[in-house]
Structures are given as C-alpha cells and as structure tokens.
Amino acid sequence: MTRLAASCLLLLALGQTVHAEDARAFRMGFTPFPYDITPEAVTDTREFLRGNADIIAFHMESVPWTEALTGEPFRDGLLGDWEYKRDIMPADAKTYVAVSPGRDGLGNYWGDGENQPVPPEFLGKPFDHPDVKTAYANYCRRVVEYFEPDFLAIGIEVNEIYPKGAEKWAAYLALHRHVYAELKAEHPDLPVFASFTLHNMLDWQGVPEDATIAAFDELMPTNDAVAVSFYPFIGGLSSRVDESFAWMTGHYDALSKPYVITETGEGAEELVFPSTGQVIANTPEMQEAYYERLFALAQERAFPFVISFLYRDYDALWDKIKDTSPEFFMAWRDCGLLDETGAARPAREVWRTYFDRPLSGER
C-alpha cells in the first residue's frame, strides 16, 4: 500500500507538472469592433468575443471635456455606449480600458456622439493647461468608477505625439504624470500606463528611432507596464518581426515591468490604396506566422494580456464609410482572423490552439 500510495502521488505530481506546462500564461482578447454597422454584425461580434476571449479591450479616443471639467452628468450618447460595452463582457473575462486625451492636440469631444468638435472653452489649450489636467483626470476617474477595469491606459500610442514638437511632448508628459499620480493615489493596485507603437520606434529597415525612444523613456517611470501597439505591416516590418521583438525586449527588460500587447494585427491579403497605388503585400501565411511568433513570446514572458484589435475583416463597413473617411482607414481592413465572409484564416487556428489551453491560475 505504501508503494501504491507513493506511485499515486508521483503520478499526481507528474499530472500537475504537465498541466502547469500546458497552461496558457496570458489572457487573449479583442475590441468589440464590428465588421459592419448592422444589428447582425453587432450580434456576431458579441457572440464571437464571448466564445474566444477572456479579456475585452474598450478603446475610446473622444473625451467629454465639458462635463468632465464641471462634474455634470455625461450625455446619453456616451452613457449608452458605455452600457453596451459593459453588457458585452464574457463571463469571467477581465477588462482593459484605453482612453486618450488626443494625439495632436486635444482629442475630439464626446457628447451625444463621438468625434465632435472640441468645445470652444477648450480650443487651443495645451495638454498641460490646468483645465485640461483637471478635466482629463476627472474623466479617467469616472471611467474607472464605471468599468472597474483590471488594466487602464490613459494614453494611446503616445510616442506619435513626439514628432509633432518638443513643446507638445513636454505638455503631454506633464498631463500623463499628473493623471497617473492622481489615479495611483486612489487606486494603487490598478495597472496604469500609456502605450507606444513598436512599428514607429523602428524605421523600415528595423533601425531604432533614437529621439522618439529617448522621449518615451522619460514617461516610463510613471508607466506600470511596457504597453505595446504593433502592426508590423504599417512599418514595413512584416519580415522583421523577430528583430522587432528582440529590440523591444532588449531595450525594456532592464525595467523589470510586464509587457502587455494593447492592440495588434497583421494583414492577410494584398491591399492597394486607390489614390496612391501603395501596396501592402501580406498573405494569410504571413499573418499566421506573426501570431505564432507573438504568442510564443507572450507565453515565454507571461505577458498579462494580448489584444488583437479585429476578429473579422471589415470590408462591409468600409464600403459604407469610405466616401466620408480618410483612405488610410482601410489599412487595417484585412487584419481579421476571419475574412470578410466569416471564413476562418490559418491564424484563427493558432488563436484557438492557445485559447483552448487552460489559463494559468495566476492570470
């Protein structure tokens, strides 16, 4: 009996070891970005997320500047959007919320709808104006109160501000530091950060953009994570994914902060911009290879989460909005794990291979 008991304990230990090795070390999710503006597309998106994600990203770039400053109730349009977002959450999923004060001066206003003009009382004010700092900090507080997020970005792809001018970057830094300090005093356990675009830290040959990198490094003491947005095809880096990740870890490992992929995607079809003839020459195989590399790194380094911005190509949506939208909005059209018909690409199988693994209890 003693020998039998010992054998059983050994088998149990081996089973636990195998389970630990097989466990997924990172959460996987999407934004609820629909492929079309129809009730069917919205329903499809909600159902796909509920079956294929254990973290959901809410990406919000307009700001209710006036109400955030005065403390008045937010408009019904904003609250309706927030209610929809909260209701879409899968059971037991975590929440990542990303907000932004703007990328080239103050972002648009969110009143009855998004992307409205900046209110007159905020026009021309820099990021570090007292009213802006107060309003944006108040807005972030109300976001936290409503969504109770597990992760919060208070800036989206903010390294793109630096090329707009040193004065604008300095003003943004002051705003970021102010809001970070306010939120951490009230929510010390909430991870708060701003993201950067990896594809803009390196040029088309994979050479580091030293000035932009140095500027973003100024922000890192008030960033709880190395928060990365990466679309390899935008920077011509689809053939340099391994080099890009090697630079990222080589530069930031010394900080001993977790890596989070706040948004990502890779093209799966050749895309031609009509006005310029510029070609993005991607294939399903390139997309598959990208996700294999990304997930292997996320597993090895135990990233807290990876967000793939789109789950399905938005050809149907683009056909409806292209006449009133900037042409570059089509750049991400073919980044879905499903194509425009809903057919799965090879990268979808890569996703499921990882997602079907049990999530580590630490996540």
Coordinates of C-alpha atoms in Angstrom, one line a residue:
M1 CA 0.0 0.0 0.0
T2 CA 2.9 2.3 0.8
R3 CA 4.4 1.7 -2.6
L4 CA 1.0 2.1 -4.3
A5 CA 0.4 5.4 -2.5
A6 CA 3.8 6.6 -3.5
S7 CA 3.1 5.7 -7.1
C8 CA -0.2 7.6 -7.0
L9 CA 1.5 10.7 -5.5
L10 CA 4.1 10.5 -8.3
L11 CA 1.5 10.3 -11.0
L12 CA -0.4 13.2 -9.4
A13 CA 2.7 15.3 -9.3
L14 CA 3.5 14.5 -12.9
G15 CA 0.0 15.4 -13.9
Q16 CA 0.3 18.7 -12.2
T17 CA 3.6 19.4 -13.9
V18 CA 2.2 18.6 -17.3
H19 CA -0.8 20.8 -16.5
A20 CA 1.5 23.7 -15.5
E21 CA 3.5 23.4 -18.7
D22 CA 0.4 23.3 -20.8
A23 CA -1.3 26.2 -19.1
R24 CA -1.7 29.4 -21.1
A25 CA 0.3 32.2 -19.4
F26 CA -1.5 35.2 -20.9
R27 CA -5.1 36.4 -21.5
M28 CA -6.3 36.8 -25.0
G29 CA -8.9 39.2 -26.3
F30 CA -10.3 41.7 -28.8
T31 CA -12.0 45.0 -29.1
P32 CA -15.8 44.8 -29.8
F33 CA -15.1 46.5 -33.2
P34 CA -17.9 45.2 -35.6
Y35 CA -17.3 44.3 -39.2
D36 CA -20.4 46.2 -40.3
I37 CA -23.0 48.7 -39.0
T38 CA -25.9 46.2 -38.8
P39 CA -27.6 44.5 -35.9
E40 CA -26.4 41.1 -37.2
A41 CA -22.8 42.3 -37.2
V42 CA -23.1 43.6 -33.7
T43 CA -24.6 40.3 -32.5
D44 CA -22.0 38.3 -34.3
T45 CA -19.2 40.3 -32.7
R46 CA -20.7 39.9 -29.2
E47 CA -21.0 36.1 -29.7
F48 CA -17.6 35.7 -31.1
L49 CA -16.0 37.6 -28.2
R50 CA -17.9 35.5 -25.7
G51 CA -16.5 32.3 -27.1
N52 CA -13.0 33.4 -28.0
A53 CA -11.8 35.9 -25.4
D54 CA -11.0 36.2 -21.7
I55 CA -10.2 39.9 -21.8
I56 CA -12.0 42.6 -23.7
A57 CA -10.5 45.9 -24.7
F58 CA -12.5 49.1 -24.8
H59 CA -10.8 51.7 -26.9
M60 CA -12.2 55.2 -26.5
E61 CA -10.5 58.3 -28.1
S62 CA -13.1 61.1 -27.6
V63 CA -13.4 62.9 -24.3
P64 CA -16.5 64.6 -22.7
W65 CA -14.3 67.6 -21.9
T66 CA -17.0 70.0 -20.7
E67 CA -18.8 67.6 -18.4
A68 CA -15.6 66.1 -17.0
L69 CA -14.4 69.6 -16.0
T70 CA -17.7 70.8 -14.5
G71 CA -18.8 67.4 -12.9
E72 CA -22.1 67.4 -14.8
P73 CA -23.6 64.1 -15.9
F74 CA -22.3 62.7 -19.2
R75 CA -24.6 62.8 -22.2
D76 CA -26.9 60.0 -23.1
G77 CA -25.0 59.0 -26.2
L78 CA -21.8 58.4 -24.2
L79 CA -23.6 56.5 -21.4
G80 CA -25.5 54.3 -23.9
D81 CA -22.2 53.3 -25.5
W82 CA -20.7 52.6 -22.1
E83 CA -23.7 50.4 -21.2
Y84 CA -23.3 48.4 -24.4
K85 CA -19.7 47.9 -23.7
R86 CA -20.2 46.7 -20.2
D87 CA -23.0 44.3 -21.3
I88 CA -20.9 42.7 -24.0
M89 CA -18.4 41.3 -21.4
P90 CA -17.9 37.5 -21.4
A91 CA -18.3 35.7 -18.0
D92 CA -15.1 35.8 -16.0
A93 CA -13.3 38.0 -18.6
K94 CA -11.1 40.8 -17.5
T95 CA -11.5 44.4 -18.7
Y96 CA -8.9 46.6 -20.3
V97 CA -9.9 50.2 -21.0
A98 CA -7.9 52.6 -23.1
V99 CA -8.6 56.3 -23.2
S100 CA -6.7 59.2 -24.9
P101 CA -6.5 63.0 -24.4
G102 CA -5.6 63.3 -28.1
R103 CA -2.6 62.7 -30.4
D104 CA -2.1 66.1 -32.0
G105 CA -3.6 68.5 -29.5
L106 CA -6.8 67.8 -27.6
G107 CA -8.9 64.9 -28.9
N108 CA -12.5 65.3 -30.1
Y109 CA -15.4 65.8 -27.8
W110 CA -17.8 63.1 -26.8
G111 CA -21.3 64.5 -26.2
D112 CA -24.4 62.9 -27.8
G113 CA -21.9 61.2 -30.2
E114 CA -18.2 60.7 -30.6
N115 CA -15.8 62.7 -32.6
Q116 CA -17.5 66.0 -32.2
P117 CA -15.5 69.3 -32.3
V118 CA -13.6 70.4 -29.3
P119 CA -15.7 72.7 -27.2
P120 CA -14.9 76.4 -27.5
E121 CA -13.7 76.7 -23.9
F122 CA -11.0 74.1 -24.6
L123 CA -9.9 75.2 -28.1
G124 CA -6.2 75.8 -28.3
K125 CA -5.4 74.7 -24.8
P126 CA -2.3 72.6 -24.5
F127 CA -2.2 69.2 -22.7
D128 CA -0.8 70.8 -19.6
H129 CA -3.3 73.5 -19.2
P130 CA -4.9 73.4 -15.7
D131 CA -8.4 72.9 -17.1
V132 CA -7.2 70.1 -19.3
K133 CA -5.4 68.3 -16.5
T134 CA -8.5 68.6 -14.2
A135 CA -10.9 67.5 -16.9
Y136 CA -8.9 64.6 -18.1
A137 CA -8.1 63.3 -14.5
N138 CA -11.8 63.6 -13.7
Y139 CA -12.8 61.7 -16.8
C140 CA -10.3 58.9 -16.0
R141 CA -11.8 58.7 -12.5
R142 CA -15.3 58.2 -13.9
V143 CA -14.1 55.6 -16.4
V144 CA -12.6 53.6 -13.5
E145 CA -15.7 54.0 -11.4
Y146 CA -18.0 52.8 -14.2
F147 CA -15.9 50.0 -15.8
E148 CA -13.9 48.9 -12.8
P149 CA -11.1 47.9 -15.2
D150 CA -8.3 45.4 -14.5
F151 CA -5.9 47.5 -16.7
L152 CA -6.1 51.1 -17.7
A153 CA -4.3 53.1 -20.5
I154 CA -4.5 56.8 -20.0
G155 CA -2.8 57.4 -23.4
I156 CA -2.9 55.5 -26.7
E157 CA 0.2 55.2 -28.9
V158 CA 1.5 58.4 -27.4
N159 CA 5.0 58.2 -28.9
E160 CA 3.3 59.6 -32.0
I161 CA 2.9 62.9 -30.2
Y162 CA 6.7 63.4 -30.0
P163 CA 7.3 64.1 -33.7
K164 CA 4.6 66.9 -33.5
G165 CA 7.1 69.0 -31.5
A166 CA 9.1 69.1 -28.3
E167 CA 6.8 71.6 -26.6
K168 CA 3.7 69.4 -27.3
W169 CA 5.5 66.3 -26.0
A170 CA 6.6 68.1 -22.8
A171 CA 3.0 69.2 -22.3
Y172 CA 1.7 65.7 -22.7
L173 CA 4.3 64.3 -20.3
A174 CA 3.0 66.8 -17.7
L175 CA -0.5 65.7 -18.2
H176 CA 0.4 62.0 -18.1
R177 CA 2.3 62.4 -14.9
H178 CA -0.5 64.4 -13.2
V179 CA -3.2 61.9 -14.1
Y180 CA -1.0 58.9 -13.2
A181 CA -0.3 60.3 -9.8
E182 CA -4.0 61.1 -9.1
L183 CA -5.2 57.7 -10.1
K184 CA -2.5 55.7 -8.4
A185 CA -3.2 57.6 -5.1
E186 CA -6.8 56.4 -5.3
H187 CA -6.2 53.0 -6.9
P188 CA -2.7 51.8 -6.0
D189 CA -3.3 48.3 -7.3
L190 CA -4.6 49.3 -10.7
P191 CA -2.0 49.0 -13.5
V192 CA -2.0 52.4 -15.3
F193 CA 0.1 53.1 -18.4
A194 CA 0.3 54.7 -21.8
S195 CA 1.0 52.6 -24.9
F196 CA 3.5 53.1 -27.7
T197 CA 3.6 51.9 -31.3
L198 CA 6.5 49.5 -31.8
H199 CA 6.3 50.0 -35.6
N200 CA 7.1 53.7 -35.0
M201 CA 10.1 53.0 -32.7
L202 CA 11.9 51.4 -35.6
D203 CA 12.3 52.5 -39.2
W204 CA 11.5 50.5 -42.3
Q205 CA 15.0 48.8 -42.1
G206 CA 14.4 48.0 -38.4
V207 CA 16.8 50.7 -37.2
P208 CA 15.8 52.3 -33.9
E209 CA 14.4 55.9 -33.9
D210 CA 16.6 57.1 -31.1
A211 CA 15.0 60.5 -30.5
T212 CA 11.5 59.1 -30.2
I213 CA 12.7 56.2 -28.0
A214 CA 14.5 58.6 -25.7
A215 CA 11.4 60.8 -25.4
F216 CA 9.2 57.8 -24.5
D217 CA 11.8 56.6 -21.9
E218 CA 11.0 59.8 -20.0
L219 CA 7.5 58.5 -19.4
M220 CA 8.4 55.0 -18.3
P221 CA 8.9 55.8 -14.5
T222 CA 5.1 56.6 -14.5
N223 CA 4.1 53.6 -16.6
D224 CA 3.2 50.3 -14.9
A225 CA 3.8 48.2 -18.0
V226 CA 5.6 48.2 -21.3
A227 CA 2.4 48.7 -23.3
V228 CA 2.9 47.9 -26.9
S229 CA 0.8 48.5 -30.0
F230 CA 2.2 46.6 -33.0
Y231 CA 1.0 46.4 -36.6
P232 CA 4.1 45.1 -38.5
F233 CA 2.7 45.9 -41.9
I234 CA 2.4 49.6 -41.1
G235 CA 6.1 50.0 -40.5
G236 CA 7.2 47.6 -43.3
L237 CA 8.2 45.2 -40.5
S238 CA 6.3 42.0 -41.5
S239 CA 9.6 40.4 -42.4
R240 CA 11.3 41.7 -39.3
V241 CA 9.0 40.6 -36.5
D242 CA 11.7 38.6 -34.7
E243 CA 14.1 41.6 -34.9
S244 CA 11.3 43.9 -33.6
F245 CA 10.6 41.8 -30.6
A246 CA 14.3 41.4 -29.9
W247 CA 14.8 45.1 -29.9
M248 CA 11.7 45.6 -27.6
T249 CA 12.9 43.1 -25.0
G250 CA 16.5 44.2 -25.3
H251 CA 15.6 47.8 -24.6
Y252 CA 12.9 47.3 -21.9
D253 CA 13.8 44.2 -20.0
A254 CA 16.0 46.2 -17.6
L255 CA 12.9 47.9 -16.3
S256 CA 11.5 44.6 -14.9
K257 CA 8.0 45.7 -15.9
P258 CA 5.4 43.4 -17.6
Y259 CA 4.8 43.6 -21.3
V260 CA 1.2 44.0 -22.5
I261 CA 0.1 44.0 -26.1
T262 CA -2.6 46.6 -26.1
E263 CA -3.5 46.2 -29.7
T264 CA -2.1 44.3 -32.7
G265 CA -2.9 42.8 -36.0
E266 CA -1.3 41.7 -39.2
G267 CA -2.6 41.9 -42.8
A268 CA -3.7 38.7 -44.5
E269 CA -4.3 40.0 -48.0
E270 CA -2.7 42.3 -50.6
L271 CA -4.2 45.7 -50.1
V272 CA -3.8 48.6 -52.6
F273 CA -4.6 52.2 -51.7
P274 CA -6.5 53.6 -54.7
S275 CA -5.2 57.2 -54.6
T276 CA -1.5 56.4 -54.3
G277 CA -1.2 52.8 -55.6
Q278 CA 0.7 51.9 -52.4
V279 CA 0.6 48.2 -51.8
I280 CA 0.6 46.2 -48.6
A281 CA 1.6 42.8 -49.7
N282 CA 0.5 40.4 -47.0
T283 CA -0.8 36.9 -47.1
P284 CA -2.7 34.5 -44.7
E285 CA 0.6 32.7 -44.2
M286 CA 2.4 35.9 -43.1
Q287 CA -0.5 36.6 -40.6
E288 CA -0.3 33.0 -39.3
A289 CA 3.5 33.3 -38.8
Y290 CA 3.1 36.6 -36.9
Y291 CA 0.6 35.2 -34.4
E292 CA 2.7 32.1 -33.9
R293 CA 5.7 34.3 -33.0
L294 CA 3.7 36.7 -30.9
F295 CA 2.0 34.0 -28.8
A296 CA 5.3 32.1 -28.3
L297 CA 6.8 35.3 -26.8
A298 CA 3.7 36.1 -24.8
Q299 CA 3.8 32.5 -23.4
E300 CA 7.6 32.6 -22.7
R301 CA 7.4 36.0 -21.0
A302 CA 4.0 35.5 -19.3
F303 CA 2.5 38.7 -20.7
P304 CA -0.6 39.7 -18.7
F305 CA -2.6 40.0 -22.0
V306 CA -2.6 40.2 -25.8
I307 CA -5.3 42.2 -27.6
S308 CA -6.0 41.5 -31.3
F309 CA -7.9 44.6 -32.4
L310 CA -10.1 42.9 -35.0
Y311 CA -11.6 39.5 -35.2
R312 CA -13.1 39.8 -38.7
D313 CA -12.3 41.8 -41.8
Y314 CA -14.4 45.0 -42.2
D315 CA -14.9 45.1 -46.0
A316 CA -18.7 45.6 -45.5
L317 CA -18.2 48.5 -43.1
W318 CA -15.5 50.1 -45.3
D319 CA -17.8 50.0 -48.3
K320 CA -20.3 52.1 -46.4
I321 CA -17.9 54.7 -44.9
K322 CA -15.1 55.0 -47.5
D323 CA -16.6 58.1 -49.2
T324 CA -16.6 60.1 -45.9
S325 CA -13.4 58.6 -44.3
P326 CA -9.7 59.1 -44.8
E327 CA -8.3 56.5 -47.1
F328 CA -5.8 55.2 -44.6
F329 CA -8.6 53.9 -42.5
M330 CA -8.7 50.9 -44.9
A331 CA -5.1 49.9 -43.9
W332 CA -6.4 47.5 -41.2
R333 CA -9.4 46.1 -43.2
D334 CA -7.8 42.7 -43.8
C335 CA -6.4 42.0 -40.4
G336 CA -9.2 39.7 -39.2
L337 CA -8.8 36.1 -38.0
L338 CA -11.9 35.7 -40.2
D339 CA -12.1 37.1 -43.7
E340 CA -14.9 39.3 -44.9
T341 CA -17.2 36.3 -45.5
G342 CA -16.6 34.9 -42.0
A343 CA -14.3 32.1 -43.2
A344 CA -11.5 31.3 -40.8
R345 CA -7.9 32.0 -41.7
P346 CA -5.0 29.9 -40.5
A347 CA -4.3 32.4 -37.8
R348 CA -7.7 31.6 -36.3
E349 CA -6.4 28.1 -35.6
V350 CA -3.3 29.5 -34.0
W351 CA -5.6 31.6 -31.7
R352 CA -7.7 28.6 -30.8
T353 CA -4.7 26.4 -30.1
Y354 CA -3.6 28.8 -27.4
F355 CA -7.0 29.9 -26.2
D356 CA -8.2 26.3 -25.7
R357 CA -5.3 25.7 -23.2
P358 CA -6.3 26.2 -19.5
L359 CA -5.4 29.6 -18.3
S360 CA -2.8 29.8 -15.6
G361 CA -4.3 30.4 -12.2
E362 CA -2.1 33.4 -11.8
R363 CA -3.9 35.2 -14.6

